[in-house]
Amino acid sequence: MQTIYHDFVIDVPREMVFKAISTPEGLNNWWTFRCKGTPGLNEKYNLYFAEEYDWFATVSKFEENEVIEFSMTDAMDEWLPTQFGFILKKENTDHTYIQFYHKNWKEVSQEFRIASYCWANLLRQLKQYLEKGIITPFEERN
């Protein structure tokens, strides 16, 4: 199985990062078009991007302000049965070190490579959103 990794620092407190990666409001500001779900272990999320990308995931790991992992339950075939998650480490009161992963890809396919590139861009948008308040319109995200 293959894994995508991205590590980076965001210059805001860990609690702000966790809210942006675990709540529908936060996710909508940098990733999804429309998201529904409640942060918590075993909770279900609807990750809606477009009619043909109306996906679902379950929270498989959850430690408030430290870890969240989503297990994909309904998505395009290559995303099943992958999991993606965030591990947050407090650098100091105003800096958060993030370890992002997207694991259990069956192979290094074209979709794996596209997803890795897209995650890098989206995580940069997460950083811009939290540090500068910039919300990239959904149509301009990739």
Coordinates of C-alpha atoms in Angstrom, one line a residue:
M1 CA 0.0 0.0 0.0
Q2 CA 1.2 3.5 -0.8
T3 CA 1.0 6.7 1.3
I4 CA 1.0 10.5 0.5
Y5 CA 2.9 12.6 3.1
H6 CA 3.0 16.4 3.6
D7 CA 4.5 18.1 6.7
F8 CA 4.3 21.8 7.2
V9 CA 3.9 24.5 9.9
I10 CA 1.0 26.9 10.2
D11 CA 1.5 30.0 12.3
V12 CA -1.7 29.8 14.4
P13 CA -2.6 27.9 17.5
R14 CA -3.4 24.2 17.3
E15 CA -7.0 24.7 18.2
M16 CA -7.6 27.0 15.2
V17 CA -6.0 24.3 12.9
F18 CA -8.1 21.6 14.4
K19 CA -11.3 23.5 13.9
A20 CA -10.4 24.1 10.2
I21 CA -9.7 20.4 9.5
S22 CA -12.6 18.9 11.6
T23 CA -15.7 21.1 11.2
P24 CA -17.8 21.4 8.1
E25 CA -17.4 25.2 8.3
G26 CA -13.7 24.9 8.4
L27 CA -13.4 22.3 5.7
N28 CA -15.7 24.4 3.4
N29 CA -13.2 27.3 3.6
W30 CA -10.3 25.4 2.0
W31 CA -11.4 22.0 0.7
T32 CA -15.0 20.9 0.2
F33 CA -17.8 22.8 -1.6
R34 CA -20.3 21.6 1.0
C35 CA -19.6 19.4 4.0
K36 CA -21.8 17.9 6.7
G37 CA -20.6 16.1 9.8
T38 CA -19.8 16.4 13.5
P39 CA -16.3 16.1 14.9
G40 CA -16.0 12.9 16.9
L41 CA -14.9 9.3 16.7
N42 CA -17.1 7.2 14.4
E43 CA -19.0 10.2 13.1
K44 CA -20.0 10.2 9.4
Y45 CA -19.1 13.1 7.1
N46 CA -20.6 14.0 3.7
L47 CA -17.8 15.5 1.6
Y48 CA -19.6 17.1 -1.3
F49 CA -17.6 18.6 -4.2
A50 CA -20.0 18.2 -7.1
E51 CA -22.8 15.8 -8.1
E52 CA -20.3 13.2 -9.4
Y53 CA -18.1 13.7 -6.3
D54 CA -20.6 13.3 -3.5
W55 CA -18.4 11.3 -1.1
F56 CA -18.7 10.0 2.4
A57 CA -16.2 9.2 5.2
T58 CA -16.2 8.1 8.8
V59 CA -13.9 9.6 11.5
S60 CA -11.6 6.6 12.4
K61 CA -9.2 8.5 14.8
F62 CA -10.1 11.5 16.9
E63 CA -8.2 13.3 19.7
E64 CA -9.4 16.8 20.2
N65 CA -6.8 19.3 18.9
E66 CA -4.3 16.5 18.2
V67 CA -5.5 14.0 15.6
I68 CA -8.3 13.4 13.1
E69 CA -8.4 10.7 10.5
F70 CA -11.1 10.1 7.9
S71 CA -11.8 6.7 6.4
M72 CA -13.4 6.9 3.0
T73 CA -16.5 4.9 2.7
D74 CA -18.0 6.1 -0.6
A75 CA -15.8 7.7 -3.2
M76 CA -14.2 7.0 -6.6
D77 CA -12.8 3.4 -6.6
E78 CA -9.2 4.4 -6.2
W79 CA -9.9 6.3 -3.0
L80 CA -11.4 3.2 -1.4
P81 CA -10.4 2.1 1.1
T82 CA -8.0 5.0 1.8
Q83 CA -7.7 7.0 5.0
F84 CA -6.4 10.6 5.3
G85 CA -5.5 12.4 8.5
F86 CA -3.8 15.2 10.3
I87 CA -1.5 14.9 13.4
L88 CA -1.0 18.3 15.1
K89 CA 2.0 19.1 17.2
K90 CA 2.2 22.3 19.2
E91 CA 5.4 24.1 18.3
N92 CA 4.6 26.9 20.7
T93 CA 1.4 28.9 21.4
D94 CA 1.2 30.4 17.9
H95 CA 2.7 27.7 15.7
T96 CA 1.4 24.2 14.8
Y97 CA 3.4 21.5 13.1
I98 CA 1.2 19.4 10.9
Q99 CA 1.8 15.9 9.7
F100 CA -0.6 15.1 6.9
Y101 CA -1.0 11.6 5.4
H102 CA -3.3 9.8 2.9
K103 CA -2.7 6.1 3.2
N104 CA -3.7 2.7 1.8
W105 CA -3.6 3.5 -1.9
K106 CA -3.4 0.3 -3.8
E107 CA -0.7 1.5 -6.1
V108 CA 1.1 4.6 -7.4
S109 CA -1.5 5.3 -10.1
Q110 CA -2.3 8.4 -12.0
E111 CA -5.0 9.2 -9.4
F112 CA -2.5 8.8 -6.6
R113 CA -0.1 11.3 -8.3
I114 CA -3.0 13.7 -9.0
A115 CA -4.2 13.4 -5.4
S116 CA -0.7 14.1 -4.0
Y117 CA -0.4 17.3 -6.1
C118 CA -3.9 18.4 -5.2
W119 CA -3.4 17.8 -1.5
A120 CA -0.2 19.9 -1.6
N121 CA -2.2 22.8 -3.2
L122 CA -5.1 22.4 -0.8
L123 CA -2.9 22.3 2.2
R124 CA -1.2 25.5 1.0
Q125 CA -4.7 27.0 0.8
L126 CA -5.4 25.8 4.4
K127 CA -2.3 27.6 5.5
Q128 CA -3.3 30.8 3.7
Y129 CA -6.8 30.6 5.1
L130 CA -5.6 30.3 8.7
E131 CA -2.7 32.7 8.6
K132 CA -4.1 35.4 6.3
G133 CA -7.8 34.9 6.2
I134 CA -7.7 34.1 2.4
I135 CA -10.5 31.8 1.2
T136 CA -10.0 30.7 -2.3
P137 CA -13.3 30.3 -4.1
F138 CA -14.2 26.7 -4.6
E139 CA -14.1 26.9 -8.4
E140 CA -10.5 28.0 -8.2
R141 CA -9.3 25.2 -5.9
N142 CA -7.5 22.1 -7.2

